[in-house]
PDB file of N, CA, C and O in Angstrom:
ATOM      1  N   VAL T   1       0.731  -1.214   0.096  1.00 41.00           N
ATOM      2  CA  VAL T   1       0.114   0.159  -0.118  1.00 41.00           C
ATOM      3  C   VAL T   1       1.001   1.379  -0.109  1.00 41.00           C
ATOM      4  O   VAL T   1       1.534   1.462   0.828  1.00 41.00           O
ATOM      5  N   GLN T   2       0.422   2.112  -1.069  1.00 43.00           N
ATOM      6  CA  GLN T   2       1.412   3.401  -1.036  1.00 43.00           C
ATOM      7  C   GLN T   2       0.849   4.314   0.055  1.00 43.00           C
ATOM      8  O   GLN T   2      -0.578   4.362   0.283  1.00 43.00           O
ATOM      9  N   SER T   3       1.670   5.238   0.518  1.00 44.00           N
ATOM     10  CA  SER T   3       1.085   5.885   1.462  1.00 44.00           C
ATOM     11  C   SER T   3       0.706   7.182   0.746  1.00 44.00           C
ATOM     12  O   SER T   3       1.537   7.617  -0.265  1.00 44.00           O
ATOM     13  N   CYS T   4      -0.610   7.683   0.692  1.00 46.00           N
ATOM     14  CA  CYS T   4      -1.195   8.895  -0.157  1.00 46.00           C
ATOM     15  C   CYS T   4      -1.008  10.104   1.171  1.00 46.00           C
ATOM     16  O   CYS T   4      -1.517  10.463   1.961  1.00 46.00           O
ATOM     17  N   ARG T   5      -0.112  10.902   0.405  1.00 48.00           N
ATOM     18  CA  ARG T   5       0.135  12.155   1.191  1.00 48.00           C
ATOM     19  C   ARG T   5      -1.032  13.243   1.176  1.00 48.00           C
ATOM     20  O   ARG T   5      -1.610  13.365   0.017  1.00 48.00           O
ATOM     21  N   TYR T   6      -1.461  13.891   2.334  1.00 46.00           N
ATOM     22  CA  TYR T   6      -2.420  14.682   2.346  1.00 46.00           C
ATOM     23  C   TYR T   6      -1.794  16.101   1.668  1.00 46.00           C
ATOM     24  O   TYR T   6      -1.002  16.564   2.338  1.00 46.00           O
ATOM     25  N   ASP T   7      -2.767  16.797   0.688  1.00 49.00           N
ATOM     26  CA  ASP T   7      -2.473  17.883   0.257  1.00 49.00           C
ATOM     27  C   ASP T   7      -3.443  19.077   0.598  1.00 49.00           C
ATOM     28  O   ASP T   7      -4.399  18.940   0.010  1.00 49.00           O
ATOM     29  N   PRO T   8      -3.112  19.899   1.624  1.00 48.00           N
ATOM     30  CA  PRO T   8      -3.970  20.923   2.057  1.00 48.00           C
ATOM     31  C   PRO T   8      -4.304  21.804   0.967  1.00 48.00           C
ATOM     32  O   PRO T   8      -5.631  22.370   1.041  1.00 48.00           O
ATOM     33  N   TYR T   9      -3.475  22.013  -0.308  1.00 45.00           N
ATOM     34  CA  TYR T   9      -3.792  22.629  -1.176  1.00 45.00           C
ATOM     35  C   TYR T   9      -4.976  22.167  -2.034  1.00 45.00           C
ATOM     36  O   TYR T   9      -5.641  22.880  -2.820  1.00 45.00           O
ATOM     37  N   LEU T  10      -5.076  20.848  -2.046  1.00 46.00           N
ATOM     38  CA  LEU T  10      -5.640  20.091  -3.051  1.00 46.00           C
ATOM     39  C   LEU T  10      -7.248  20.251  -2.567  1.00 46.00           C
ATOM     40  O   LEU T  10      -8.212  20.509  -3.262  1.00 46.00           O
ATOM     41  N   TYR T  11      -7.402  20.460  -1.284  1.00 44.00           N
ATOM     42  CA  TYR T  11      -8.862  20.376  -0.687  1.00 44.00           C
ATOM     43  C   TYR T  11      -9.099  21.953  -0.300  1.00 44.00           C
ATOM     44  O   TYR T  11     -10.138  22.368   0.590  1.00 44.00           O
ATOM     45  N   ALA T  12      -8.578  22.684  -0.383  1.00 43.00           N
ATOM     46  CA  ALA T  12      -8.710  24.083   0.007  1.00 43.00           C
ATOM     47  C   ALA T  12      -9.736  24.711  -0.646  1.00 43.00           C
ATOM     48  O   ALA T  12      -9.996  24.519  -1.871  1.00 43.00           O
ATOM     49  N   GLY T  13     -10.915  25.127   0.509  1.00 41.00           N
ATOM     50  CA  GLY T  13     -11.960  25.647   0.096  1.00 41.00           C
ATOM     51  C   GLY T  13     -13.132  24.788  -0.539  1.00 41.00           C
ATOM     52  O   GLY T  13     -14.175  25.058  -0.888  1.00 41.00           O
ATOM     53  N   ARG T  14     -12.834  23.531  -0.429  1.00 41.00           N
ATOM     54  CA  ARG T  14     -13.567  22.434  -0.955  1.00 41.00           C
ATOM     55  C   ARG T  14     -13.712  21.428   0.335  1.00 41.00           C
ATOM     56  O   ARG T  14     -13.122  21.301   1.255  1.00 41.00           O
ATOM     57  N   ALA T  15     -14.809  20.600   0.126  1.00 42.00           N
ATOM     58  CA  ALA T  15     -14.986  19.582   1.332  1.00 42.00           C
ATOM     59  C   ALA T  15     -14.050  18.376   0.922  1.00 42.00           C
ATOM     60  O   ALA T  15     -13.809  17.994  -0.410  1.00 42.00           O
ATOM     61  N   PHE T  16     -13.933  17.628   2.172  1.00 46.00           N
ATOM     62  CA  PHE T  16     -12.954  16.609   1.787  1.00 46.00           C
ATOM     63  C   PHE T  16     -13.680  15.310   1.123  1.00 46.00           C
ATOM     64  O   PHE T  16     -14.868  15.487   1.345  1.00 46.00           O
ATOM     65  N   PRO T  17     -13.202  14.394   0.863  1.00 48.00           N
ATOM     66  CA  PRO T  17     -13.741  13.254   0.070  1.00 48.00           C
ATOM     67  C   PRO T  17     -14.491  12.702   1.446  1.00 48.00           C
ATOM     68  O   PRO T  17     -14.135  12.561   2.404  1.00 48.00           O
ATOM     69  N   THR T  18     -15.897  12.120   1.000  1.00 45.00           N
ATOM     70  CA  THR T  18     -16.798  11.790   1.747  1.00 45.00           C
ATOM     71  C   THR T  18     -16.906  12.742   3.069  1.00 45.00           C
ATOM     72  O   THR T  18     -17.470  11.971   4.371  1.00 45.00           O
ATOM     73  N   GLN T  19     -16.659  13.767   3.354  1.00 46.00           N
ATOM     74  CA  GLN T  19     -16.932  14.854   4.139  1.00 46.00           C
ATOM     75  C   GLN T  19     -16.562  14.354   5.656  1.00 46.00           C
ATOM     76  O   GLN T  19     -17.159  14.517   6.436  1.00 46.00           O
ATOM     77  N   VAL T  20     -15.318  13.649   5.870  1.00 47.00           N
ATOM     78  CA  VAL T  20     -14.853  13.242   6.981  1.00 47.00           C
ATOM     79  C   VAL T  20     -13.835  14.089   7.830  1.00 47.00           C
ATOM     80  O   VAL T  20     -13.511  13.945   8.757  1.00 47.00           O
ATOM     81  N   ALA T  21     -13.730  15.354   7.020  1.00 47.00           N
ATOM     82  CA  ALA T  21     -12.654  16.080   7.656  1.00 47.00           C
ATOM     83  C   ALA T  21     -13.278  16.951   9.334  1.00 47.00           C
ATOM     84  O   ALA T  21     -12.320  17.022  10.069  1.00 47.00           O
ATOM     85  N   GLY T  22     -14.886  16.657   9.352  1.00 51.00           N
ATOM     86  CA  GLY T  22     -15.169  17.412  10.424  1.00 51.00           C
ATOM     87  C   GLY T  22     -15.362  16.252  11.562  1.00 51.00           C
ATOM     88  O   GLY T  22     -15.700  16.604  12.430  1.00 51.00           O
ATOM     89  N   MET T  23     -14.869  15.194  11.405  1.00 56.00           N
ATOM     90  CA  MET T  23     -15.234  13.895  12.335  1.00 56.00           C
ATOM     91  C   MET T  23     -14.334  14.021  13.226  1.00 56.00           C
ATOM     92  O   MET T  23     -13.053  14.075  12.899  1.00 56.00           O
ATOM     93  N   SER T  24     -14.502  14.047  14.546  1.00 60.00           N
ATOM     94  CA  SER T  24     -13.594  14.404  15.421  1.00 60.00           C
ATOM     95  C   SER T  24     -13.410  13.075  16.645  1.00 60.00           C
ATOM     96  O   SER T  24     -12.531  12.920  17.174  1.00 60.00           O
ATOM     97  N   LYS T  25     -14.566  12.025  16.472  1.00 78.00           N
ATOM     98  CA  LYS T  25     -14.658  10.991  17.136  1.00 78.00           C
ATOM     99  C   LYS T  25     -13.829   9.979  16.733  1.00 78.00           C
ATOM    100  O   LYS T  25     -13.518   9.751  15.497  1.00 78.00           O
ATOM    101  N   ASN T  26     -13.292   8.917  17.193  1.00 83.00           N
ATOM    102  CA  ASN T  26     -12.825   7.901  16.960  1.00 83.00           C
ATOM    103  C   ASN T  26     -13.395   7.172  15.565  1.00 83.00           C
ATOM    104  O   ASN T  26     -14.490   7.045  15.782  1.00 83.00           O
ATOM    105  N   PRO T  27     -12.833   6.999  14.624  1.00 88.00           N
ATOM    106  CA  PRO T  27     -13.286   6.406  13.253  1.00 88.00           C
ATOM    107  C   PRO T  27     -13.268   4.689  13.387  1.00 88.00           C
ATOM    108  O   PRO T  27     -13.659   4.205  12.504  1.00 88.00           O
ATOM    109  N   CYS T  28     -13.046   4.431  14.549  1.00 90.00           N
ATOM    110  CA  CYS T  28     -12.566   2.908  14.479  1.00 90.00           C
ATOM    111  C   CYS T  28     -14.042   2.123  14.499  1.00 90.00           C
ATOM    112  O   CYS T  28     -15.060   2.798  15.052  1.00 90.00           O
ATOM    113  N   ILE T  29     -14.334   1.154  13.980  1.00 89.00           N
ATOM    114  CA  ILE T  29     -15.504   0.176  13.741  1.00 89.00           C
ATOM    115  C   ILE T  29     -15.456  -1.012  14.105  1.00 89.00           C
ATOM    116  O   ILE T  29     -16.134  -1.883  13.831  1.00 89.00           O
ATOM    117  N   ASP T  30     -14.481  -1.252  14.806  1.00 89.00           N
ATOM    118  CA  ASP T  30     -14.129  -2.479  15.474  1.00 89.00           C
ATOM    119  C   ASP T  30     -13.958  -3.568  14.290  1.00 89.00           C
ATOM    120  O   ASP T  30     -14.473  -4.837  14.580  1.00 89.00           O
ATOM    121  N   ILE T  31     -13.349  -3.256  13.359  1.00 87.00           N
ATOM    122  CA  ILE T  31     -12.900  -4.364  12.340  1.00 87.00           C
ATOM    123  C   ILE T  31     -11.597  -4.420  12.042  1.00 87.00           C
ATOM    124  O   ILE T  31     -10.809  -3.549  11.298  1.00 87.00           O
ATOM    125  N   CYS T  32     -10.795  -4.693  13.114  1.00 88.00           N
ATOM    126  CA  CYS T  32      -9.472  -4.682  12.964  1.00 88.00           C
ATOM    127  C   CYS T  32      -8.626  -5.403  12.486  1.00 88.00           C
ATOM    128  O   CYS T  32      -8.182  -6.708  13.284  1.00 88.00           O
ATOM    129  N   LYS T  33      -8.524  -5.809  11.317  1.00 91.00           N
ATOM    130  CA  LYS T  33      -7.858  -6.687  10.526  1.00 91.00           C
ATOM    131  C   LYS T  33      -6.897  -5.760   9.631  1.00 91.00           C
ATOM    132  O   LYS T  33      -7.350  -4.740   9.166  1.00 91.00           O
ATOM    133  N   PHE T  34      -5.562  -6.401   9.528  1.00 93.00           N
ATOM    134  CA  PHE T  34      -4.537  -5.588   9.073  1.00 93.00           C
ATOM    135  C   PHE T  34      -4.106  -6.128   7.956  1.00 93.00           C
ATOM    136  O   PHE T  34      -3.638  -7.323   7.740  1.00 93.00           O
ATOM    137  N   ALA T  35      -3.645  -5.415   6.937  1.00 89.00           N
ATOM    138  CA  ALA T  35      -2.890  -5.751   5.701  1.00 89.00           C
ATOM    139  C   ALA T  35      -1.726  -4.762   5.472  1.00 89.00           C
ATOM    140  O   ALA T  35      -2.098  -3.580   5.286  1.00 89.00           O
ATOM    141  N   GLU T  36      -0.946  -5.211   5.481  1.00 86.00           N
ATOM    142  CA  GLU T  36       0.809  -4.247   5.334  1.00 86.00           C
ATOM    143  C   GLU T  36       0.494  -2.940   6.205  1.00 86.00           C
ATOM    144  O   GLU T  36       0.730  -1.871   5.762  1.00 86.00           O
ATOM    145  N   GLU T  37      -0.068  -3.293   7.572  1.00 91.00           N
ATOM    146  CA  GLU T  37       0.429  -2.107   8.629  1.00 91.00           C
ATOM    147  C   GLU T  37      -1.143  -1.123   8.560  1.00 91.00           C
ATOM    148  O   GLU T  37      -0.858  -0.414   9.120  1.00 91.00           O
ATOM    149  N   ILE T  38      -1.995  -1.655   7.432  1.00 93.00           N
ATOM    150  CA  ILE T  38      -3.192  -0.799   7.508  1.00 93.00           C
ATOM    151  C   ILE T  38      -4.392  -1.411   7.941  1.00 93.00           C
ATOM    152  O   ILE T  38      -4.688  -2.414   7.477  1.00 93.00           O
ATOM    153  N   CYS T  39      -5.350  -0.801   8.773  1.00 94.00           N
ATOM    154  CA  CYS T  39      -6.596  -1.361   9.101  1.00 94.00           C
ATOM    155  C   CYS T  39      -7.538  -1.533   7.941  1.00 94.00           C
ATOM    156  O   CYS T  39      -7.817  -0.387   7.231  1.00 94.00           O
ATOM    157  N   LEU T  40      -8.207  -2.796   7.873  1.00 91.00           N
ATOM    158  CA  LEU T  40      -9.121  -2.638   6.649  1.00 91.00           C
ATOM    159  C   LEU T  40     -10.396  -2.134   7.210  1.00 91.00           C
ATOM    160  O   LEU T  40     -11.301  -2.124   6.054  1.00 91.00           O
ATOM    161  N   GLY T  41     -10.539  -2.207   8.544  1.00 92.00           N
ATOM    162  CA  GLY T  41     -11.840  -1.440   8.682  1.00 92.00           C
ATOM    163  C   GLY T  41     -11.975   0.213   8.907  1.00 92.00           C
ATOM    164  O   GLY T  41     -12.866   0.563   8.096  1.00 92.00           O
ATOM    165  N   CYS T  42     -10.931   0.668   9.301  1.00 93.00           N
ATOM    166  CA  CYS T  42     -10.841   2.252   9.293  1.00 93.00           C
ATOM    167  C   CYS T  42     -10.044   2.825   8.188  1.00 93.00           C
ATOM    168  O   CYS T  42      -9.725   3.911   7.967  1.00 93.00           O
ATOM    169  N   GLY T  43      -8.954   2.036   7.759  1.00 93.00           N
ATOM    170  CA  GLY T  43      -7.712   2.617   6.717  1.00 93.00           C
ATOM    171  C   GLY T  43      -6.679   3.012   7.399  1.00 93.00           C
ATOM    172  O   GLY T  43      -5.669   3.828   6.770  1.00 93.00           O
ATOM    173  N   ARG T  44      -6.806   3.103   9.009  1.00 95.00           N
ATOM    174  CA  ARG T  44      -5.520   3.840   9.376  1.00 95.00           C
ATOM    175  C   ARG T  44      -4.154   3.145   9.605  1.00 95.00           C
ATOM    176  O   ARG T  44      -4.526   1.842   9.803  1.00 95.00           O
ATOM    177  N   SER T  45      -3.026   3.763   9.725  1.00 96.00           N
ATOM    178  CA  SER T  45      -2.133   2.916  10.120  1.00 96.00           C
ATOM    179  C   SER T  45      -1.791   2.519  11.682  1.00 96.00           C
ATOM    180  O   SER T  45      -2.813   3.335  12.413  1.00 96.00           O
ATOM    181  N   LYS T  46      -1.418   1.519  11.906  1.00 95.00           N
ATOM    182  CA  LYS T  46      -0.951   1.396  13.204  1.00 95.00           C
ATOM    183  C   LYS T  46      -0.729   2.329  14.012  1.00 95.00           C
ATOM    184  O   LYS T  46      -1.065   2.822  15.303  1.00 95.00           O
ATOM    185  N   ARG T  47       0.456   3.111  13.535  1.00 96.00           N
ATOM    186  CA  ARG T  47       1.160   4.696  14.358  1.00 96.00           C
ATOM    187  C   ARG T  47      -0.027   5.487  14.492  1.00 96.00           C
ATOM    188  O   ARG T  47      -0.321   6.223  15.445  1.00 96.00           O
ATOM    189  N   GLU T  48      -1.008   5.777  13.182  1.00 96.00           N
ATOM    190  CA  GLU T  48      -2.107   6.513  13.362  1.00 96.00           C
ATOM    191  C   GLU T  48      -3.217   6.312  14.494  1.00 96.00           C
ATOM    192  O   GLU T  48      -3.578   7.178  15.274  1.00 96.00           O
ATOM    193  N   ILE T  49      -3.629   5.149  14.379  1.00 95.00           N
ATOM    194  CA  ILE T  49      -4.440   4.478  15.546  1.00 95.00           C
ATOM    195  C   ILE T  49      -3.858   4.971  16.969  1.00 95.00           C
ATOM    196  O   ILE T  49      -4.714   5.451  17.767  1.00 95.00           O
ATOM    197  N   LYS T  50      -2.612   4.848  17.195  1.00 95.00           N
ATOM    198  CA  LYS T  50      -1.872   4.886  18.566  1.00 95.00           C
ATOM    199  C   LYS T  50      -1.802   6.509  18.709  1.00 95.00           C
ATOM    200  O   LYS T  50      -2.223   6.914  19.660  1.00 95.00           O
ATOM    201  N   ALA T  51      -1.676   7.249  17.676  1.00 95.00           N
ATOM    202  CA  ALA T  51      -1.809   8.576  17.837  1.00 95.00           C
ATOM    203  C   ALA T  51      -3.120   9.279  17.871  1.00 95.00           C
ATOM    204  O   ALA T  51      -3.113  10.650  18.291  1.00 95.00           O
ATOM    205  N   TRP T  52      -4.077   8.701  17.656  1.00 95.00           N
ATOM    206  CA  TRP T  52      -5.365   9.238  17.353  1.00 95.00           C
ATOM    207  C   TRP T  52      -5.749  10.604  18.344  1.00 95.00           C
ATOM    208  O   TRP T  52      -6.134  11.650  18.219  1.00 95.00           O
ATOM    209  N   LYS T  53      -5.627   9.736  19.807  1.00 93.00           N
ATOM    210  CA  LYS T  53      -6.115  10.824  20.850  1.00 93.00           C
ATOM    211  C   LYS T  53      -5.405  12.529  21.062  1.00 93.00           C
ATOM    212  O   LYS T  53      -5.747  13.426  21.532  1.00 93.00           O
ATOM    213  N   LYS T  54      -4.006  12.161  20.529  1.00 95.00           N
ATOM    214  CA  LYS T  54      -3.240  13.337  20.644  1.00 95.00           C
ATOM    215  C   LYS T  54      -3.068  14.211  19.458  1.00 95.00           C
ATOM    216  O   LYS T  54      -2.674  15.336  19.499  1.00 95.00           O
ATOM    217  N   LEU T  55      -4.001  13.826  18.350  1.00 94.00           N
ATOM    218  CA  LEU T  55      -4.036  14.523  17.053  1.00 94.00           C
ATOM    219  C   LEU T  55      -5.169  15.968  17.185  1.00 94.00           C
ATOM    220  O   LEU T  55      -6.108  15.530  18.001  1.00 94.00           O
ATOM    221  N   GLY T  56      -4.582  16.691  16.371  1.00 94.00           N
ATOM    222  CA  GLY T  56      -5.627  18.286  16.683  1.00 94.00           C
ATOM    223  C   GLY T  56      -6.699  17.717  15.671  1.00 94.00           C
ATOM    224  O   GLY T  56      -6.652  16.889  14.607  1.00 94.00           O
ATOM    225  N   LYS T  57      -7.588  18.698  15.489  1.00 93.00           N
ATOM    226  CA  LYS T  57      -8.732  18.564  14.632  1.00 93.00           C
ATOM    227  C   LYS T  57      -8.192  18.269  13.197  1.00 93.00           C
ATOM    228  O   LYS T  57      -8.565  17.468  12.221  1.00 93.00           O
ATOM    229  N   ALA T  58      -7.465  19.612  12.703  1.00 94.00           N
ATOM    230  CA  ALA T  58      -6.838  19.360  11.536  1.00 94.00           C
ATOM    231  C   ALA T  58      -5.895  18.041  10.716  1.00 94.00           C
ATOM    232  O   ALA T  58      -6.292  17.456   9.708  1.00 94.00           O
ATOM    233  N   GLU T  59      -5.503  17.851  11.937  1.00 95.00           N
ATOM    234  CA  GLU T  59      -4.375  16.636  11.728  1.00 95.00           C
ATOM    235  C   GLU T  59      -5.305  15.149  11.575  1.00 95.00           C
ATOM    236  O   GLU T  59      -5.014  14.416  10.763  1.00 95.00           O
ATOM    237  N   ARG T  60      -6.528  15.184  12.393  1.00 95.00           N
ATOM    238  CA  ARG T  60      -7.394  14.003  12.442  1.00 95.00           C
ATOM    239  C   ARG T  60      -7.922  14.030  10.676  1.00 95.00           C
ATOM    240  O   ARG T  60      -8.317  12.915  10.545  1.00 95.00           O
ATOM    241  N   GLY T  61      -8.433  15.356  10.585  1.00 93.00           N
ATOM    242  CA  GLY T  61      -8.989  15.454   9.068  1.00 93.00           C
ATOM    243  C   GLY T  61      -8.171  14.768   7.915  1.00 93.00           C
ATOM    244  O   GLY T  61      -8.455  14.058   7.314  1.00 93.00           O
ATOM    245  N   ALA T  62      -6.663  15.232   8.188  1.00 94.00           N
ATOM    246  CA  ALA T  62      -5.817  14.886   7.276  1.00 94.00           C
ATOM    247  C   ALA T  62      -5.558  13.106   7.011  1.00 94.00           C
ATOM    248  O   ALA T  62      -5.454  12.570   6.261  1.00 94.00           O
ATOM    249  N   VAL T  63      -5.659  12.870   8.434  1.00 95.00           N
ATOM    250  CA  VAL T  63      -5.479  11.115   8.611  1.00 95.00           C
ATOM    251  C   VAL T  63      -6.770  10.490   8.086  1.00 95.00           C
ATOM    252  O   VAL T  63      -6.689   9.707   7.272  1.00 95.00           O
ATOM    253  N   LEU T  64      -7.755  11.091   8.095  1.00 94.00           N
ATOM    254  CA  LEU T  64      -9.215  10.351   7.489  1.00 94.00           C
ATOM    255  C   LEU T  64      -9.317  10.354   5.905  1.00 94.00           C
ATOM    256  O   LEU T  64      -9.560   9.632   5.213  1.00 94.00           O
ATOM    257  N   VAL T  65      -8.764  11.526   5.453  1.00 93.00           N
ATOM    258  CA  VAL T  65      -8.570  11.844   3.960  1.00 93.00           C
ATOM    259  C   VAL T  65      -7.749  10.841   3.514  1.00 93.00           C
ATOM    260  O   VAL T  65      -7.820   9.773   2.551  1.00 93.00           O
ATOM    261  N   GLU T  66      -6.407  10.498   4.208  1.00 94.00           N
ATOM    262  CA  GLU T  66      -5.468   9.675   3.793  1.00 94.00           C
ATOM    263  C   GLU T  66      -6.033   8.161   3.964  1.00 94.00           C
ATOM    264  O   GLU T  66      -5.740   7.322   3.032  1.00 94.00           O
ATOM    265  N   ALA T  67      -6.436   8.043   5.053  1.00 93.00           N
ATOM    266  CA  ALA T  67      -7.157   6.637   5.130  1.00 93.00           C
ATOM    267  C   ALA T  67      -8.074   6.305   3.896  1.00 93.00           C
ATOM    268  O   ALA T  67      -8.340   5.188   3.764  1.00 93.00           O
ATOM    269  N   GLU T  68      -9.258   7.281   3.729  1.00 91.00           N
ATOM    270  CA  GLU T  68     -10.124   6.922   2.644  1.00 91.00           C
ATOM    271  C   GLU T  68      -9.573   6.378   1.595  1.00 91.00           C
ATOM    272  O   GLU T  68      -9.789   5.631   0.783  1.00 91.00           O
ATOM    273  N   LEU T  69      -8.201   7.071   0.979  1.00 92.00           N
ATOM    274  CA  LEU T  69      -7.762   6.897   0.107  1.00 92.00           C
ATOM    275  C   LEU T  69      -6.966   5.582   0.130  1.00 92.00           C
ATOM    276  O   LEU T  69      -7.069   4.669  -0.998  1.00 92.00           O
ATOM    277  N   ARG T  70      -6.256   5.375   1.124  1.00 91.00           N
ATOM    278  CA  ARG T  70      -5.894   3.936   1.151  1.00 91.00           C
ATOM    279  C   ARG T  70      -6.666   2.745   0.956  1.00 91.00           C
ATOM    280  O   ARG T  70      -6.711   1.821   0.414  1.00 91.00           O
ATOM    281  N   LEU T  71      -7.870   2.899   1.529  1.00 89.00           N
ATOM    282  CA  LEU T  71      -8.896   1.877   1.366  1.00 89.00           C
ATOM    283  C   LEU T  71      -9.462   1.641  -0.173  1.00 89.00           C
ATOM    284  O   LEU T  71      -9.527   0.886  -0.143  1.00 89.00           O
ATOM    285  N   ARG T  72      -9.389   2.956  -0.613  1.00 90.00           N
ATOM    286  CA  ARG T  72      -9.737   2.976  -1.866  1.00 90.00           C
ATOM    287  C   ARG T  72      -8.724   2.247  -3.023  1.00 90.00           C
ATOM    288  O   ARG T  72      -9.022   1.528  -4.056  1.00 90.00           O
ATOM    289  N   ALA T  73      -7.365   2.207  -2.432  1.00 88.00           N
ATOM    290  CA  ALA T  73      -6.350   1.897  -3.167  1.00 88.00           C
ATOM    291  C   ALA T  73      -6.128   0.231  -2.965  1.00 88.00           C
ATOM    292  O   ALA T  73      -6.014  -0.452  -3.734  1.00 88.00           O
ATOM    293  N   LEU T  74      -6.850  -0.139  -1.586  1.00 84.00           N
ATOM    294  CA  LEU T  74      -6.801  -1.739  -1.559  1.00 84.00           C
ATOM    295  C   LEU T  74      -8.310  -2.367  -2.048  1.00 84.00           C
ATOM    296  O   LEU T  74      -8.471  -3.731  -1.545  1.00 84.00           O
ATOM    297  N   LYS T  75      -9.163  -1.081  -2.322  1.00 79.00           N
ATOM    298  CA  LYS T  75     -10.398  -1.702  -2.921  1.00 79.00           C
ATOM    299  C   LYS T  75     -11.259  -2.007  -1.880  1.00 79.00           C
ATOM    300  O   LYS T  75     -12.117  -3.135  -2.260  1.00 79.00           O
ATOM    301  N   VAL T  76     -11.299  -1.596  -0.545  1.00 70.00           N
ATOM    302  CA  VAL T  76     -12.286  -1.929   0.414  1.00 70.00           C
ATOM    303  C   VAL T  76     -13.025  -0.741   0.354  1.00 70.00           C
ATOM    304  O   VAL T  76     -12.673   0.451   0.560  1.00 70.00           O
ATOM    305  N   LYS T  77     -14.309  -1.130   0.467  1.00 63.00           N
ATOM    306  CA  LYS T  77     -15.296   0.026   0.553  1.00 63.00           C
ATOM    307  C   LYS T  77     -15.296   0.372   1.974  1.00 63.00           C
ATOM    308  O   LYS T  77     -15.223  -0.224   3.138  1.00 63.00           O
ATOM    309  N   SER T  78     -15.256   1.738   2.016  1.00 58.00           N
ATOM    310  CA  SER T  78     -15.243   2.712   3.458  1.00 58.00           C
ATOM    311  C   SER T  78     -16.475   1.875   4.213  1.00 58.00           C
ATOM    312  O   SER T  78     -17.513   2.010   4.028  1.00 58.00           O
ATOM    313  N   ARG T  79     -16.059   1.797   5.408  1.00 59.00           N
ATOM    314  CA  ARG T  79     -17.266   1.202   6.243  1.00 59.00           C
ATOM    315  C   ARG T  79     -17.689   2.320   7.460  1.00 59.00           C
ATOM    316  O   ARG T  79     -18.526   2.220   8.223  1.00 59.00           O
ATOM    317  N   ARG T  80     -16.894   3.227   7.432  1.00 58.00           N
ATOM    318  CA  ARG T  80     -17.296   4.394   8.502  1.00 58.00           C
ATOM    319  C   ARG T  80     -18.444   5.165   7.906  1.00 58.00           C
ATOM    320  O   ARG T  80     -18.855   5.537   7.013  1.00 58.00           O
ATOM    321  N   LYS T  81     -19.169   5.403   8.848  1.00 56.00           N
ATOM    322  CA  LYS T  81     -20.400   6.359   8.524  1.00 56.00           C
ATOM    323  C   LYS T  81     -20.029   7.679   8.369  1.00 56.00           C
ATOM    324  O   LYS T  81     -19.017   8.276   9.015  1.00 56.00           O
ATOM    325  N   THR T  82     -20.403   8.551   7.359  1.00 55.00           N
ATOM    326  CA  THR T  82     -19.984   9.757   7.317  1.00 55.00           C
ATOM    327  C   THR T  82     -21.384  10.830   7.662  1.00 55.00           C
ATOM    328  O   THR T  82     -22.443  10.247   7.342  1.00 55.00           O
ATOM    329  N   ARG T  83     -21.057  12.022   7.682  1.00 51.00           N
ATOM    330  CA  ARG T  83     -21.968  12.998   7.809  1.00 51.00           C
ATOM    331  C   ARG T  83     -22.617  13.449   6.517  1.00 51.00           C
ATOM    332  O   ARG T  83     -22.103  13.486   5.441  1.00 51.00           O
TER     333      ARG T  83
END
């Protein structure tokens, strides 16, 4: 799985994919199966999962965008609820 870097200029003034940027609660959906260090349930890396509580709102939004892109790259449909 390639890391998909978040580009703040790409989404400037527009909604993030699947409108996950505003989500501040933990996106874990209790499907913790990993492929190449990426959770197939939420799309986050193990490092991101551990750091989640310490991340700010903007950082969480960036992680969620990246997670969504990872799930798409793995061809796994996102199971997270979006607003």
